[in-house]
Each structure stands twice: as structure tokens, then as C-alpha cells.
């Protein structure tokens, strides 16, 4: 048999996009990862105690996170750093997830812990220091839970895909990949976020791809811009560290967002995703006084996008009108106008009926025509 380890670009048939050209969606309770909605997993780096987790979970749930993250087994670089609460941390995470209706994500660091962690958590994370821990990957094949596989800081994309192939080949088809930054010569950030990897992975595999802007940057001021860039490059969602009081965090405080920074990020994401025809997954926060502000913020963000796109549409209409003028063809073609409206209104899906969408579009088209011939309108 050929030793594929020696070959660049060695084959990983189960994770190859060709195996599932339409992409894989992964169901985690009521959350779908890899579908049309952008899924945000958020929470503290480490579960520290009940008050910390309760406060942080309430904050991320209130801002629209769909999954709750938190480490109970922490693979720390130094043996003297906080190592996590172990099983007590798993229990706290499961309880906080239940309280807010959020499925949970937590790291498993050893093959022997897989059954224990799977008995508490919904998604089992493999950290960057364990991407090629093949005994762990094999054990995860039988975990009965989706796996969130992070890219190691010195792992090539071929190696990452082969690591995922281990899990699939051992019987578990539910693997979510996560780009979390790689180690480069750059020291301004903790790691270097490889956004190109997201585009490459989306082309090469059918598995969903998340981005972790927290470990990639190591700095909370950089988390939001990198998160928005991740959405733009086609990631299926994010893994973000949030702490109710980051300056007192026992782990990764400098890169943890405060609850209000996280709320701002979620609001900004709405606008950015809408530009790509996508939305944030899930129910909006409950209708309570603070959550009403979240609704209003999201509506404001959507209005900003709508107006920007409206202006772009009219500007294009005007340019097209000038081209037609120069070519001596009629600027207004009523049949084309009704085709444009029925095509767009026919593909709609949502609370607004197609006839209502058509009315709105007719108004847009009428305004475009008025902008094309302002003098005619004045004269009329
Ligand atoms: C984490 O997500 O808490 C973590 C330890 O990340 P990474 O493995 O990417 O360093
Ligand atoms: Mn961390």
C-alpha cells in the first residue's frame, strides 16, 4: 500500500467536498451548523465558578448566541496555570446551557475523557494542541456527539482535513472545523488569523467551518473586526470568548469580550450578514425590556443596509438608463420592469407575502424612474 503520509495533498475522501457537494449540516439540538444561518458560539474561555458562568451565559444568550462555550478541561501552556474545574465545570456548563436553552461546547483533552465529557456536553471540542492527537480523534469517532475540531497553530490544511478524516473514518460524520489562527513571525497578535484557510476549506470540504477570532488575535479590540471578516469570507459561524468581567478572568481575559462588546458585535453582524443574504441563526432574545433594545438595534442595522442597497440599486438603474440612451434604445421597457419584479418577488420566503414584496419593488422601480427623469416628474 502507498504511504500517503509522504505525499502532499494526500487524499481524505470522506471529508472531500465531492462526497457531499451540497455541504454538511450538523444538528446540535435545535441549532443547525453549516446551514443558511450564521451560528455564534460564545462564552468564557474556562468555566470558573457558578456566578461567572451564570452571568456570562445570560449575557451571550440575551445577545443571540446559539451555543454556549466554556472549558472545563483546559490544556494550558504552563502547568502552573488554572487547569479548569474538570467534571464540576462540565456540570456547571450543562446547567447554564439548560437554563438558557443553549447547547454546549467544551473541550476534551484525552481519549479516556470522551465518554465523561459526552455525558454532559453537546459538542466536543478538540483544541489546537490536540489537532493531531490521533488516539483522541479515533475515540471521538464513537462519541455520539458532534466534534468541533480546531486547527493546530502549526497544522497545514491538508493535515487538518486528514485529522477530520480520522473522526469520520471512525464512525462520526459530524465534524465542524475551526480556524483559530496559526503561528507566524508576527508578534503583534497572539496568532495570525488565516482567513484564506476558510475560503480554501469551504472549497475543499463539505464540513462546516467556524472562525475563532479570540485565540487568533489575543486582543479584545481586534475580535469584532476579525469576526466580521470571517463572516465576509464565508465562515459558517464563530467561536467567541466572552466574560462578564474579563479583567478578573482566570484564563484569556485580554481577548475576552465584555457582554456589551459582544452585544455590539452581534448587532454589527446582522448588517454584514444581510449584505451576503444571510442572517444570524436563531430566535431573537426574549421580549424583555433590555432585549427590546437588541431588537431595535438589529432593525436599525438592517435599515442601514436596506438604504445602502436601495441607493446602489437606483445608481445602477441610472447608469443603465444612460447606456440605453446612448444606444438609442428606450429607457423604460414596461415588460422588462414586470419581469424584474415578478422574478424577485417569486423567490421570496418569509412573513411578507410575494404580492406585498412586489408592491415594495414597484415603488422602488417607480422611484428609480423618477430619478432617471427628474425634470419630467417636475413637469408632471
Ligand atoms: C479554547 O477554545 O479555549 C482553546 C484552548 O483554544 P485553542 O485550542 O484554539 O487554543
Ligand atoms: Mn481560551
GROMACS .gro file of C-alpha atoms and ligand atoms in nm:
model
  391
    1UNK     CA    1   0.000   0.000   0.000
    2UNK     CA    2   0.120   0.351  -0.078
    3UNK     CA    3   0.229   0.556   0.221
    4UNK     CA    4   0.004   0.858   0.175
    5UNK     CA    5   0.177   1.039   0.462
    6UNK     CA    6   0.468   1.107   0.230
    7UNK     CA    7   0.254   1.277  -0.032
    8UNK     CA    8   0.149   1.640  -0.040
    9UNK     CA    9  -0.227   1.689  -0.072
   10UNK     CA   10  -0.296   1.332   0.035
   11UNK     CA   11  -0.649   1.220  -0.007
   12UNK     CA   12  -0.922   1.247   0.252
   13UNK     CA   13  -1.222   1.108   0.063
   14UNK     CA   14  -1.479   1.125   0.341
   15UNK     CA   15  -1.429   1.495   0.410
   16UNK     CA   16  -1.377   1.592   0.046
   17UNK     CA   17  -1.642   1.828  -0.088
   18UNK     CA   18  -1.704   1.582  -0.371
   19UNK     CA   19  -1.850   1.339  -0.115
   20UNK     CA   20  -2.128   1.590  -0.038
   21UNK     CA   21  -2.124   1.877  -0.286
   22UNK     CA   22  -2.418   2.048  -0.118
   23UNK     CA   23  -2.235   2.071   0.215
   24UNK     CA   24  -2.297   1.908   0.550
   25UNK     CA   25  -2.533   2.047   0.809
   26UNK     CA   26  -2.486   1.942   1.167
   27UNK     CA   27  -2.778   1.938   1.406
   28UNK     CA   28  -2.697   2.026   1.765
   29UNK     CA   29  -3.031   2.003   1.946
   30UNK     CA   30  -3.232   2.285   1.781
   31UNK     CA   31  -2.928   2.453   1.622
   32UNK     CA   32  -2.809   2.378   1.269
   33UNK     CA   33  -2.442   2.442   1.195
   34UNK     CA   34  -2.345   2.470   0.830
   35UNK     CA   35  -2.691   2.577   0.711
   36UNK     CA   36  -2.803   2.916   0.584
   37UNK     CA   37  -2.781   3.073   0.927
   38UNK     CA   38  -2.459   3.202   1.080
   39UNK     CA   39  -2.415   3.037   1.419
   40UNK     CA   40  -2.231   3.205   1.705
   41UNK     CA   41  -2.092   3.001   1.995
   42UNK     CA   42  -1.989   3.222   2.285
   43UNK     CA   43  -1.889   3.204   2.648
   44UNK     CA   44  -1.588   3.213   2.875
   45UNK     CA   45  -1.255   3.052   2.798
   46UNK     CA   46  -1.285   2.849   3.119
   47UNK     CA   47  -1.574   2.770   3.349
   48UNK     CA   48  -1.454   2.933   3.672
   49UNK     CA   49  -1.748   2.922   3.912
   50UNK     CA   50  -2.127   2.937   3.911
   51UNK     CA   51  -2.163   3.320   3.934
   52UNK     CA   52  -1.918   3.375   3.646
   53UNK     CA   53  -2.085   3.124   3.419
   54UNK     CA   54  -2.440   3.225   3.508
   55UNK     CA   55  -2.373   3.593   3.437
   56UNK     CA   56  -2.182   3.525   3.115
   57UNK     CA   57  -2.432   3.270   2.984
   58UNK     CA   58  -2.722   3.509   3.045
   59UNK     CA   59  -2.537   3.783   2.857
   60UNK     CA   60  -2.448   3.577   2.550
   61UNK     CA   61  -2.793   3.418   2.533
   62UNK     CA   62  -2.953   3.763   2.556
   63UNK     CA   63  -2.748   3.885   2.261
   64UNK     CA   64  -2.837   3.596   2.033
   65UNK     CA   65  -2.557   3.339   2.078
   66UNK     CA   66  -2.682   2.993   1.978
   67UNK     CA   67  -2.425   2.778   2.158
   68UNK     CA   68  -2.260   2.821   2.498
   69UNK     CA   69  -1.887   2.756   2.517
   70UNK     CA   70  -1.672   2.708   2.826
   71UNK     CA   71  -1.370   2.494   2.907
   72UNK     CA   72  -1.371   2.252   3.200
   73UNK     CA   73  -1.053   2.068   3.099
   74UNK     CA   74  -0.804   2.334   2.996
   75UNK     CA   75  -0.488   2.244   2.804
   76UNK     CA   76  -0.269   2.520   2.949
   77UNK     CA   77   0.078   2.601   2.820
   78UNK     CA   78   0.206   2.628   3.178
   79UNK     CA   79   0.144   2.354   3.436
   80UNK     CA   80   0.102   2.631   3.694
   81UNK     CA   81  -0.192   2.798   3.517
   82UNK     CA   82  -0.556   2.728   3.608
   83UNK     CA   83  -0.633   2.383   3.465
   84UNK     CA   84  -1.012   2.404   3.477
   85UNK     CA   85  -1.275   2.264   3.714
   86UNK     CA   86  -1.298   1.923   3.546
   87UNK     CA   87  -1.625   1.740   3.597
   88UNK     CA   88  -1.762   2.014   3.826
   89UNK     CA   89  -1.712   2.257   3.537
   90UNK     CA   90  -1.893   2.024   3.298
   91UNK     CA   91  -2.191   2.012   3.536
   92UNK     CA   92  -2.200   2.393   3.568
   93UNK     CA   93  -2.181   2.433   3.190
   94UNK     CA   94  -2.462   2.183   3.131
   95UNK     CA   95  -2.680   2.358   3.388
   96UNK     CA   96  -2.619   2.706   3.241
   97UNK     CA   97  -2.688   2.573   2.891
   98UNK     CA   98  -3.016   2.421   3.006
   99UNK     CA   99  -3.117   2.742   3.184
  100UNK     CA  100  -3.082   2.942   2.863
  101UNK     CA  101  -3.176   2.678   2.608
  102UNK     CA  102  -2.825   2.681   2.461
  103UNK     CA  103  -2.647   2.361   2.355
  104UNK     CA  104  -2.294   2.350   2.498
  105UNK     CA  105  -1.943   2.323   2.353
  106UNK     CA  106  -1.649   2.216   2.567
  107UNK     CA  107  -1.303   2.077   2.515
  108UNK     CA  108  -1.197   1.718   2.567
  109UNK     CA  109  -0.822   1.671   2.604
  110UNK     CA  110  -0.780   1.295   2.638
  111UNK     CA  111  -0.928   0.988   2.473
  112UNK     CA  112  -1.014   0.850   2.817
  113UNK     CA  113  -1.232   1.155   2.894
  114UNK     CA  114  -1.452   1.134   2.584
  115UNK     CA  115  -1.738   0.939   2.744
  116UNK     CA  116  -1.742   1.163   3.052
  117UNK     CA  117  -1.744   1.488   2.853
  118UNK     CA  118  -2.004   1.348   2.611
  119UNK     CA  119  -2.232   1.271   2.905
  120UNK     CA  120  -2.250   1.646   2.983
  121UNK     CA  121  -2.185   1.840   2.663
  122UNK     CA  122  -2.349   1.867   2.322
  123UNK     CA  123  -2.038   1.939   2.114
  124UNK     CA  124  -1.689   1.808   2.195
  125UNK     CA  125  -1.407   2.046   2.110
  126UNK     CA  126  -1.059   1.933   2.011
  127UNK     CA  127  -0.816   2.212   2.091
  128UNK     CA  128  -0.532   2.343   1.879
  129UNK     CA  129  -0.280   2.150   2.085
  130UNK     CA  130  -0.457   1.823   2.010
  131UNK     CA  131  -0.546   1.852   1.641
  132UNK     CA  132  -0.327   1.555   1.556
  133UNK     CA  133  -0.384   1.352   1.873
  134UNK     CA  134  -0.492   1.051   1.671
  135UNK     CA  135  -0.595   0.840   1.971
  136UNK     CA  136  -0.831   1.121   2.075
  137UNK     CA  137  -0.964   1.159   1.720
  138UNK     CA  138  -1.031   0.785   1.698
  139UNK     CA  139  -1.212   0.787   2.031
  140UNK     CA  140  -1.427   1.076   1.906
  141UNK     CA  141  -1.541   0.856   1.621
  142UNK     CA  142  -1.758   0.674   1.871
  143UNK     CA  143  -1.853   0.975   2.088
  144UNK     CA  144  -2.207   1.007   1.957
  145UNK     CA  145  -2.165   1.386   1.965
  146UNK     CA  146  -2.059   1.641   1.704
  147UNK     CA  147  -1.691   1.737   1.719
  148UNK     CA  148  -1.552   2.089   1.688
  149UNK     CA  149  -1.203   2.031   1.552
  150UNK     CA  150  -0.968   2.326   1.584
  151UNK     CA  151  -0.675   2.377   1.354
  152UNK     CA  152  -0.343   2.347   1.534
  153UNK     CA  153  -0.119   2.650   1.528
  154UNK     CA  154   0.127   2.467   1.301
  155UNK     CA  155  -0.117   2.243   1.117
  156UNK     CA  156  -0.149   2.266   0.740
  157UNK     CA  157  -0.494   2.247   0.586
  158UNK     CA  158  -0.411   1.902   0.446
  159UNK     CA  159  -0.325   1.789   0.797
  160UNK     CA  160  -0.642   1.943   0.938
  161UNK     CA  161  -0.855   1.768   0.677
  162UNK     CA  162  -0.683   1.438   0.749
  163UNK     CA  163  -0.742   1.488   1.122
  164UNK     CA  164  -1.113   1.535   1.044
  165UNK     CA  165  -1.095   1.226   0.821
  166UNK     CA  166  -0.986   1.026   1.129
  167UNK     CA  167  -1.310   1.115   1.307
  168UNK     CA  168  -1.529   1.039   1.005
  169UNK     CA  169  -1.341   0.717   0.927
  170UNK     CA  170  -1.404   0.606   1.284
  171UNK     CA  171  -1.778   0.645   1.251
  172UNK     CA  172  -1.867   1.004   1.337
  173UNK     CA  173  -1.979   1.216   1.038
  174UNK     CA  174  -2.046   1.530   1.245
  175UNK     CA  175  -1.729   1.736   1.242
  176UNK     CA  176  -1.715   2.115   1.247
  177UNK     CA  177  -1.378   2.269   1.159
  178UNK     CA  178  -1.244   2.581   1.329
  179UNK     CA  179  -0.974   2.819   1.209
  180UNK     CA  180  -0.826   2.982   1.522
  181UNK     CA  181  -0.506   3.142   1.396
  182UNK     CA  182  -0.168   2.995   1.318
  183UNK     CA  183   0.179   3.077   1.444
  184UNK     CA  184   0.376   3.306   1.214
  185UNK     CA  185   0.665   3.550   1.251
  186UNK     CA  186   0.414   3.819   1.353
  187UNK     CA  187   0.408   3.914   1.720
  188UNK     CA  188   0.152   4.197   1.720
  189UNK     CA  189  -0.123   3.941   1.766
  190UNK     CA  190  -0.129   3.615   1.961
  191UNK     CA  191  -0.157   3.418   1.636
  192UNK     CA  192  -0.226   3.510   1.274
  193UNK     CA  193  -0.584   3.454   1.161
  194UNK     CA  194  -0.569   3.266   0.832
  195UNK     CA  195  -0.887   3.384   0.663
  196UNK     CA  196  -0.768   3.237   0.335
  197UNK     CA  197  -0.795   2.899   0.507
  198UNK     CA  198  -1.169   2.950   0.541
  199UNK     CA  199  -1.210   3.003   0.168
  200UNK     CA  200  -0.985   2.704   0.093
  201UNK     CA  201  -1.169   2.479   0.338
  202UNK     CA  202  -1.512   2.579   0.208
  203UNK     CA  203  -1.396   2.475  -0.138
  204UNK     CA  204  -1.221   2.155  -0.037
  205UNK     CA  205  -1.457   2.006   0.220
  206UNK     CA  206  -1.829   1.978   0.282
  207UNK     CA  207  -1.777   2.023   0.657
  208UNK     CA  208  -1.889   2.349   0.823
  209UNK     CA  209  -1.614   2.596   0.915
  210UNK     CA  210  -1.617   2.827   1.215
  211UNK     CA  211  -1.368   3.102   1.297
  212UNK     CA  212  -1.233   3.179   1.643
  213UNK     CA  213  -1.122   3.544   1.637
  214UNK     CA  214  -1.042   3.539   2.011
  215UNK     CA  215  -0.747   3.297   2.013
  216UNK     CA  216  -0.641   3.425   1.671
  217UNK     CA  217  -0.590   3.779   1.795
  218UNK     CA  218  -0.540   3.756   2.169
  219UNK     CA  219  -0.679   4.110   2.191
  220UNK     CA  220  -1.039   4.201   2.256
  221UNK     CA  221  -1.019   4.517   2.042
  222UNK     CA  222  -0.947   4.300   1.736
  223UNK     CA  223  -1.214   4.038   1.789
  224UNK     CA  224  -1.503   4.223   1.622
  225UNK     CA  225  -1.324   4.327   1.301
  226UNK     CA  226  -1.189   3.973   1.257
  227UNK     CA  227  -1.532   3.827   1.327
  228UNK     CA  228  -1.690   4.047   1.059
  229UNK     CA  229  -1.414   3.949   0.817
  230UNK     CA  230  -1.484   3.582   0.894
  231UNK     CA  231  -1.850   3.635   0.804
  232UNK     CA  232  -1.747   3.807   0.481
  233UNK     CA  233  -1.515   3.525   0.374
  234UNK     CA  234  -1.790   3.266   0.412
  235UNK     CA  235  -1.744   3.111   0.756
  236UNK     CA  236  -2.046   2.927   0.894
  237UNK     CA  237  -2.015   3.093   1.232
  238UNK     CA  238  -1.789   3.195   1.517
  239UNK     CA  239  -1.645   3.073   1.843
  240UNK     CA  240  -1.600   3.379   2.063
  241UNK     CA  241  -1.475   3.423   2.417
  242UNK     CA  242  -1.691   3.644   2.638
  243UNK     CA  243  -1.652   3.704   3.011
  244UNK     CA  244  -1.883   3.904   3.238
  245UNK     CA  245  -1.574   4.065   3.395
  246UNK     CA  246  -1.276   3.995   3.167
  247UNK     CA  247  -1.021   4.175   3.382
  248UNK     CA  248  -1.082   3.916   3.651
  249UNK     CA  249  -1.087   3.614   3.419
  250UNK     CA  250  -0.866   3.322   3.521
  251UNK     CA  251  -0.795   3.243   3.158
  252UNK     CA  252  -0.767   3.453   2.840
  253UNK     CA  253  -0.911   3.772   2.990
  254UNK     CA  254  -0.728   4.007   2.746
  255UNK     CA  255  -0.903   3.851   2.448
  256UNK     CA  256  -1.245   3.809   2.611
  257UNK     CA  257  -1.522   4.047   2.507
  258UNK     CA  258  -1.731   4.218   2.768
  259UNK     CA  259  -2.105   4.147   2.740
  260UNK     CA  260  -2.166   4.489   2.587
  261UNK     CA  261  -1.888   4.443   2.329
  262UNK     CA  262  -2.043   4.109   2.240
  263UNK     CA  263  -2.387   4.269   2.202
  264UNK     CA  264  -2.232   4.531   1.969
  265UNK     CA  265  -2.063   4.259   1.764
  266UNK     CA  266  -2.390   4.069   1.724
  267UNK     CA  267  -2.566   4.386   1.610
  268UNK     CA  268  -2.289   4.463   1.359
  269UNK     CA  269  -2.301   4.106   1.231
  270UNK     CA  270  -2.667   4.145   1.136
  271UNK     CA  271  -2.584   4.420   0.889
  272UNK     CA  272  -2.278   4.246   0.746
  273UNK     CA  273  -2.456   3.914   0.703
  274UNK     CA  274  -2.755   4.080   0.537
  275UNK     CA  275  -2.524   4.211   0.265
  276UNK     CA  276  -2.441   3.850   0.181
  277UNK     CA  277  -2.805   3.740   0.203
  278UNK     CA  278  -2.750   3.561   0.535
  279UNK     CA  279  -2.875   3.607   0.889
  280UNK     CA  280  -2.784   3.528   1.245
  281UNK     CA  281  -2.926   3.196   1.348
  282UNK     CA  282  -3.196   3.151   1.597
  283UNK     CA  283  -3.462   3.320   1.788
  284UNK     CA  284  -3.415   3.679   1.883
  285UNK     CA  285  -3.372   3.744   2.254
  286UNK     CA  286  -3.683   3.723   2.468
  287UNK     CA  287  -3.904   4.028   2.468
  288UNK     CA  288  -3.797   4.187   2.791
  289UNK     CA  289  -3.702   4.549   2.840
  290UNK     CA  290  -3.327   4.511   2.777
  291UNK     CA  291  -3.390   4.277   2.487
  292UNK     CA  292  -3.618   4.531   2.318
  293UNK     CA  293  -3.309   4.741   2.265
  294UNK     CA  294  -3.148   4.444   2.092
  295UNK     CA  295  -3.448   4.423   1.855
  296UNK     CA  296  -3.429   4.795   1.786
  297UNK     CA  297  -3.054   4.780   1.728
  298UNK     CA  298  -3.099   4.496   1.481
  299UNK     CA  299  -3.377   4.680   1.300
  300UNK     CA  300  -3.156   4.991   1.278
  301UNK     CA  301  -2.870   4.782   1.139
  302UNK     CA  302  -3.099   4.624   0.879
  303UNK     CA  303  -3.242   4.965   0.781
  304UNK     CA  304  -2.888   5.094   0.723
  305UNK     CA  305  -2.821   4.802   0.489
  306UNK     CA  306  -3.156   4.841   0.311
  307UNK     CA  307  -3.095   5.209   0.242
  308UNK     CA  308  -2.740   5.146   0.124
  309UNK     CA  309  -2.859   4.874  -0.114
  310UNK     CA  310  -3.150   5.086  -0.233
  311UNK     CA  311  -2.912   5.366  -0.327
  312UNK     CA  312  -2.685   5.120  -0.505
  313UNK     CA  313  -2.982   4.978  -0.697
  314UNK     CA  314  -3.101   5.321  -0.809
  315UNK     CA  315  -2.747   5.424  -0.907
  316UNK     CA  316  -2.720   5.111  -1.124
  317UNK     CA  317  -3.059   5.188  -1.280
  318UNK     CA  318  -2.941   5.538  -1.367
  319UNK     CA  319  -2.620   5.407  -1.525
  320UNK     CA  320  -2.819   5.153  -1.725
  321UNK     CA  321  -3.055   5.431  -1.840
  322UNK     CA  322  -2.761   5.639  -1.968
  323UNK     CA  323  -2.623   5.338  -2.159
  324UNK     CA  324  -2.965   5.277  -2.318
  325UNK     CA  325  -2.994   5.647  -2.405
  326UNK     CA  326  -2.655   5.642  -2.575
  327UNK     CA  327  -2.752   5.328  -2.766
  328UNK     CA  328  -3.079   5.491  -2.873
  329UNK     CA  329  -3.295   5.217  -2.714
  330UNK     CA  330  -3.597   5.305  -2.499
  331UNK     CA  331  -3.505   5.359  -2.132
  332UNK     CA  332  -3.837   5.235  -1.995
  333UNK     CA  333  -3.948   4.890  -2.105
  334UNK     CA  334  -4.266   4.800  -1.913
  335UNK     CA  335  -4.239   4.422  -1.987
  336UNK     CA  336  -3.883   4.412  -1.852
  337UNK     CA  337  -3.999   4.601  -1.544
  338UNK     CA  338  -4.271   4.348  -1.462
  339UNK     CA  339  -4.028   4.059  -1.529
  340UNK     CA  340  -3.780   4.210  -1.283
  341UNK     CA  341  -4.048   4.245  -1.018
  342UNK     CA  342  -4.204   3.902  -1.059
  343UNK     CA  343  -3.864   3.728  -1.061
  344UNK     CA  344  -3.752   3.886  -0.734
  345UNK     CA  345  -4.092   3.859  -0.562
  346UNK     CA  346  -4.132   3.499  -0.678
  347UNK     CA  347  -3.820   3.379  -0.497
  348UNK     CA  348  -3.913   3.525  -0.162
  349UNK     CA  349  -3.969   3.335   0.158
  350UNK     CA  350  -4.073   3.499   0.486
  351UNK     CA  351  -4.355   3.676   0.662
  352UNK     CA  352  -4.408   3.923   0.376
  353UNK     CA  353  -4.628   3.771   0.101
  354UNK     CA  354  -4.496   3.778  -0.259
  355UNK     CA  355  -4.766   4.031  -0.355
  356UNK     CA  356  -4.651   4.263  -0.076
  357UNK     CA  357  -4.287   4.226  -0.184
  358UNK     CA  358  -4.395   4.309  -0.540
  359UNK     CA  359  -4.565   4.628  -0.418
  360UNK     CA  360  -4.245   4.739  -0.243
  361UNK     CA  361  -4.038   4.661  -0.552
  362UNK     CA  362  -4.283   4.852  -0.774
  363UNK     CA  363  -4.231   5.154  -0.550
  364UNK     CA  364  -3.853   5.116  -0.583
  365UNK     CA  365  -3.878   5.089  -0.960
  366UNK     CA  366  -4.107   5.394  -0.975
  367UNK     CA  367  -3.858   5.594  -0.768
  368UNK     CA  368  -3.575   5.483  -0.996
  369UNK     CA  369  -3.772   5.604  -1.297
  370UNK     CA  370  -3.843   5.936  -1.124
  371UNK     CA  371  -3.470   5.974  -1.053
  372UNK     CA  372  -3.397   5.896  -1.419
  373UNK     CA  373  -3.620   6.180  -1.539
  374UNK     CA  374  -3.644   6.434  -1.259
  375UNK     CA  375  -3.746   6.710  -1.497
  376UNK     CA  376  -4.030   6.502  -1.642
  377UNK     CA  377  -4.157   6.436  -1.291
  378UNK     CA  378  -4.139   6.805  -1.204
  379UNK     CA  379  -4.328   6.885  -1.519
  380UNK     CA  380  -4.597   6.624  -1.449
  381LIG     C1  381  -1.017   2.733   2.368
  381LIG     O1  382  -1.102   2.740   2.276
  381LIG     O2  383  -1.042   2.760   2.485
  381LIG     C2  384  -0.878   2.697   2.336
  381LIG     C3  385  -0.798   2.646   2.428
  381LIG     O3  386  -0.846   2.724   2.209
  381LIG     P1  387  -0.724   2.670   2.121
  381LIG     O4  388  -0.723   2.523   2.137
  381LIG     O5  389  -0.760   2.716   1.985
  381LIG     O6  390  -0.600   2.737   2.174
  382LIG    MN1  391  -0.919   3.048   2.563
   0.00000   0.00000   0.00000
